[in-house]
GROMACS .gro file of C-alpha atoms in nm:
model
  213
    1MET     CA    1  13.037   7.746  11.264
    2ASN     CA    2  12.681   7.499  11.263
    3TYR     CA    3  12.499   7.495  10.923
    4ILE     CA    4  12.198   7.316  10.848
    5LEU     CA    5  12.106   7.189  10.500
    6ALA     CA    6  11.752   7.198  10.416
    7ASP     CA    7  11.801   7.067  10.053
    8ASN     CA    8  11.644   6.787   9.934
    9GLN     CA    9  11.797   6.690   9.636
   10GLU     CA   10  12.060   6.450   9.739
   11LEU     CA   11  12.353   6.540   9.515
   12THR     CA   12  12.370   6.900   9.579
   13ARG     CA   13  12.336   6.781   9.953
   14PHE     CA   14  12.565   6.568   9.906
   15ALA     CA   15  12.818   6.832   9.748
   16LEU     CA   16  12.779   7.093   9.983
   17GLU     CA   17  12.835   6.848  10.287
   18SER     CA   18  13.120   6.804  10.168
   19LEU     CA   19  13.219   7.145  10.071
   20LEU     CA   20  13.166   7.228  10.435
   21LYS     CA   21  13.335   7.007  10.597
   22ARG     CA   22  13.647   7.091  10.458
   23ASP     CA   23  13.682   7.305  10.790
   24GLU     CA   24  13.691   7.055  11.032
   25GLU     CA   25  13.514   7.290  11.306
   26ASN     CA   26  13.195   7.322  11.120
   27VAL     CA   27  12.871   7.130  11.195
   28VAL     CA   28  12.661   7.008  10.955
   29TYR     CA   29  12.245   6.909  11.062
   30LYS     CA   30  12.037   6.798  10.791
   31ALA     CA   31  11.650   6.886  10.795
   32SER     CA   32  11.400   6.739  10.520
   33ASP     CA   33  11.124   6.931  10.608
   34LYS     CA   34  11.010   7.258  10.751
   35ALA     CA   35  10.881   7.150  11.123
   36GLY     CA   36  11.268   6.933  11.107
   37LEU     CA   37  11.488   7.263  11.077
   38VAL     CA   38  11.244   7.460  11.306
   39GLU     CA   39  11.358   7.242  11.579
   40LEU     CA   40  11.711   7.214  11.462
   41LEU     CA   41  11.703   7.589  11.451
   42LYS     CA   42  11.538   7.580  11.852
   43GLU     CA   43  11.847   7.424  11.927
   44HIS     CA   44  12.123   7.663  11.729
   45GLU     CA   45  11.965   7.978  11.684
   46SER     CA   46  12.254   8.114  11.498
   47ALA     CA   47  12.279   7.839  11.251
   48VAL     CA   48  12.347   7.947  10.883
   49VAL     CA   49  12.075   7.760  10.708
   50ILE     CA   50  12.147   7.671  10.297
   51LEU     CA   51  11.771   7.638  10.172
   52ASP     CA   52  11.685   7.505   9.819
   53TYR     CA   53  11.344   7.685   9.856
   54THR     CA   54  11.179   7.539   9.559
   55MET     CA   55  11.232   7.166   9.674
   56PHE     CA   56  11.115   7.275  10.011
   57ASP     CA   57  10.787   7.272  10.181
   58PHE     CA   58  10.731   7.613  10.247
   59ALA     CA   59  10.389   7.761  10.137
   60ASP     CA   60  10.498   8.121   9.993
   61GLU     CA   61  10.775   8.330  10.076
   62ASP     CA   62  10.589   8.452  10.360
   63GLN     CA   63  10.614   8.138  10.567
   64LEU     CA   64  11.001   8.173  10.522
   65LEU     CA   65  10.988   8.512  10.649
   66ILE     CA   66  10.833   8.456  10.929
   67VAL     CA   67  11.051   8.180  11.031
   68ALA     CA   68  11.383   8.395  10.943
   69GLU     CA   69  11.201   8.644  11.150
   70ARG     CA   70  11.162   8.419  11.429
   71PHE     CA   71  11.512   8.279  11.451
   72SER     CA   72  11.684   8.609  11.388
   73LEU     CA   73  11.983   8.518  11.470
   74SER     CA   74  12.031   8.247  11.192
   75GLU     CA   75  12.153   8.368  10.831
   76TRP     CA   76  12.025   8.203  10.557
   77ILE     CA   77  12.174   8.150  10.201
   78LEU     CA   78  11.914   8.051   9.977
   79ILE     CA   79  12.035   7.830   9.633
   80SER     CA   80  11.764   7.722   9.381
   81GLU     CA   81  11.771   7.626   9.023
   82GLU     CA   82  11.541   7.888   8.971
   83LEU     CA   83  11.356   8.203   9.224
   84THR     CA   84  11.121   8.423   9.034
   85SER     CA   85  11.213   8.784   9.034
   86ARG     CA   86  10.880   8.864   9.257
   87PHE     CA   87  11.017   8.668   9.523
   88LEU     CA   88  11.441   8.718   9.510
   89ARG     CA   89  11.284   9.153   9.525
   90ARG     CA   90  11.070   9.030   9.815
   91VAL     CA   91  11.295   8.830  10.007
   92VAL     CA   92  11.596   9.006   9.922
   93TYR     CA   93  11.446   9.368  10.062
   94ALA     CA   94  11.244   9.219  10.344
   95SER     CA   95  11.553   9.098  10.551
   96HIS     CA   96  11.926   9.185  10.525
   97GLN     CA   97  12.004   8.720  10.661
   98PHE     CA   98  11.931   8.618  10.323
   99SER     CA   99  12.194   8.565  10.053
  100ILE     CA  100  12.133   8.464   9.689
  101VAL     CA  101  12.292   8.167   9.472
  102PHE     CA  102  12.178   7.952   9.176
  103LYS     CA  103  12.310   7.529   9.175
  104ASP     CA  104  12.367   7.591   8.813
  105GLY     CA  105  12.647   7.923   8.883
  106PRO     CA  106  12.994   7.890   8.917
  107LEU     CA  107  13.096   7.669   9.221
  108GLN     CA  108  13.335   7.950   9.321
  109GLU     CA  109  12.954   8.197   9.409
  110VAL     CA  110  12.909   7.932   9.625
  111ARG     CA  111  13.225   7.958   9.821
  112GLU     CA  112  13.188   8.339   9.824
  113ALA     CA  113  12.883   8.340   9.963
  114LEU     CA  114  12.939   8.075  10.268
  115ASP     CA  115  13.313   8.289  10.281
  116ALA     CA  116  13.062   8.626  10.338
  117VAL     CA  117  12.799   8.493  10.500
  118SER     CA  118  13.076   8.352  10.811
  119ARG     CA  119  13.156   8.721  10.836
  120HIS     CA  120  12.832   8.828  10.877
  121GLN     CA  121  12.766   8.988  10.572
  122ARG     CA  122  12.518   8.905  10.305
  123TYR     CA  123  12.604   8.778   9.917
  124ILE     CA  124  12.381   8.839   9.655
  125SER     CA  125  12.483   8.699   9.314
  126GLN     CA  126  12.520   8.866   8.989
  127ARG     CA  127  12.256   8.657   8.812
  128ALA     CA  128  12.015   8.757   9.093
  129LEU     CA  129  12.103   9.111   9.104
  130GLU     CA  130  12.009   9.130   8.728
  131VAL     CA  131  11.728   8.977   8.749
  132ILE     CA  132  11.596   9.192   9.006
  133ILE     CA  133  11.691   9.484   8.842
  134SER     CA  134  11.536   9.344   8.500
  135GLN     CA  135  11.218   9.339   8.702
  136GLN     CA  136  11.274   9.725   8.818
  137GLN     CA  137  11.348   9.766   8.432
  138GLU     CA  138  11.026   9.627   8.318
  139GLU     CA  139  10.811   9.780   8.580
  140GLU     CA  140  10.963  10.191   8.468
  141GLU     CA  141  10.889  10.121   8.135
  142GLN     CA  142  10.488  10.143   8.245
  143PRO     CA  143  10.455  10.490   8.400
  144SER     CA  144  10.070  10.491   8.376
  145VAL     CA  145  10.056  10.252   8.685
  146LEU     CA  146  10.235  10.227   9.035
  147THR     CA  147  10.492   9.957   9.003
  148ALA     CA  148  10.558   9.703   9.247
  149THR     CA  149  10.803   9.873   9.398
  150GLU     CA  150  10.575  10.185   9.394
  151THR     CA  151  10.269  10.020   9.567
  152GLU     CA  152  10.490   9.855   9.886
  153ILE     CA  153  10.635  10.191   9.956
  154VAL     CA  154  10.247  10.312   9.959
  155LYS     CA  155  10.190  10.039  10.220
  156ALA     CA  156  10.514  10.177  10.370
  157ILE     CA  157  10.363  10.540  10.413
  158ALA     CA  158  10.003  10.395  10.526
  159GLN     CA  159  10.133  10.208  10.831
  160GLY     CA  160  10.314  10.551  10.937
  161LYS     CA  161  10.701  10.443  10.858
  162THR     CA  162  10.927  10.746  10.772
  163THR     CA  163  11.109  10.799  10.440
  164LYS     CA  164  11.418  10.718  10.607
  165GLU     CA  165  11.260  10.421  10.748
  166ILE     CA  166  11.140  10.335  10.452
  167ALA     CA  167  11.507  10.386  10.290
  168ASN     CA  168  11.660  10.169  10.534
  169GLU     CA  169  11.415   9.859  10.540
  170ARG     CA  170  11.436   9.896  10.166
  171PHE     CA  171  11.843   9.943  10.174
  172SER     CA  172  11.777  10.254   9.955
  173SER     CA  173  11.895  10.594  10.015
  174VAL     CA  174  11.658  10.866  10.122
  175HIS     CA  175  11.653  11.046   9.807
  176THR     CA  176  11.558  10.763   9.625
  177ILE     CA  177  11.237  10.704   9.819
  178THR     CA  178  11.151  11.092   9.819
  179THR     CA  179  11.162  11.028   9.420
  180HIS     CA  180  10.996  10.786   9.433
  181ARG     CA  181  10.730  10.941   9.683
  182LYS     CA  182  10.672  11.216   9.441
  183ASN     CA  183  10.609  10.975   9.162
  184ILE     CA  184  10.378  10.806   9.308
  185PHE     CA  185  10.171  11.146   9.397
  186ARG     CA  186  10.236  11.254   9.054
  187LYS     CA  187  10.056  10.957   8.920
  188LEU     CA  188   9.728  10.924   9.193
  189GLY     CA  189   9.683  11.285   9.155
  190ILE     CA  190   9.771  11.355   9.521
  191ASN     CA  191   9.975  11.593   9.738
  192THR     CA  192  10.003  11.448  10.089
  193ALA     CA  193  10.082  11.166  10.314
  194HIS     CA  194   9.717  11.118  10.407
  195GLU     CA  195   9.588  11.097  10.051
  196VAL     CA  196   9.821  10.789  10.021
  197VAL     CA  197   9.687  10.644  10.363
  198LYS     CA  198   9.336  10.690  10.187
  199TYR     CA  199   9.459  10.538   9.850
  200ALA     CA  200   9.575  10.249  10.027
  201LEU     CA  201   9.323  10.161  10.204
  202ARG     CA  202   9.010  10.194   9.924
  203ALA     CA  203   9.294   9.997   9.713
  204GLY     CA  204   9.312   9.692   9.992
  205LEU     CA  205   9.618   9.752  10.012
  206VAL     CA  206   9.603   9.784  10.379
  207ASP     CA  207   9.362   9.721  10.651
  208SER     CA  208   9.247   9.983  10.964
  209SER     CA  209   9.502   9.733  11.196
  210GLU     CA  210   9.800   9.851  10.950
  211PHE     CA  211   9.838  10.238  10.920
  212TYR     CA  212   9.816  10.539  11.083
  213ILE     CA  213   9.571  10.894  11.013
   0.00000   0.00000   0.00000
């Protein structure tokens, strides 16, 4: 497999390269910035990118997601010392291309992530899952306002997506999304998807080019 190491921490890069080169068939490339990473992906579109997002020159997660979407055959292992719950949720829900591990986690997790990605499966470390779940629990303790998850679902509804499409995108069940819809309708005091669209527009969650009435 082709791997691109996008980590500007020299010690980590050396350790990862040593780990990858235990399999002599692996080819390892290195990128020091976003521009160099894009150039390598142009040559190796199905490469596995091992990225420390916090040490790289991505302005925000939107830039990261745009690059990943552009090279849809690529797979990504994000490995950092710390990632916010907001970032984790955004990336995990937005694309199945991303696996998550932490630098201060067990070495075994890195090995498991590499193994999973080699089989074209995603790997989310236990710690990353706990961060995501913890944030969800905090949101559920504030029932009077829309949670971040509910806000994202409002946007999706306003963009004309069906319950099934939203469930697929968020790796959730149709039942879960239906429950979210009911809670959203109750909190907003509305009864139809049309009213959701009007709310999303008034709240600035979408603009006229992103929704269907």
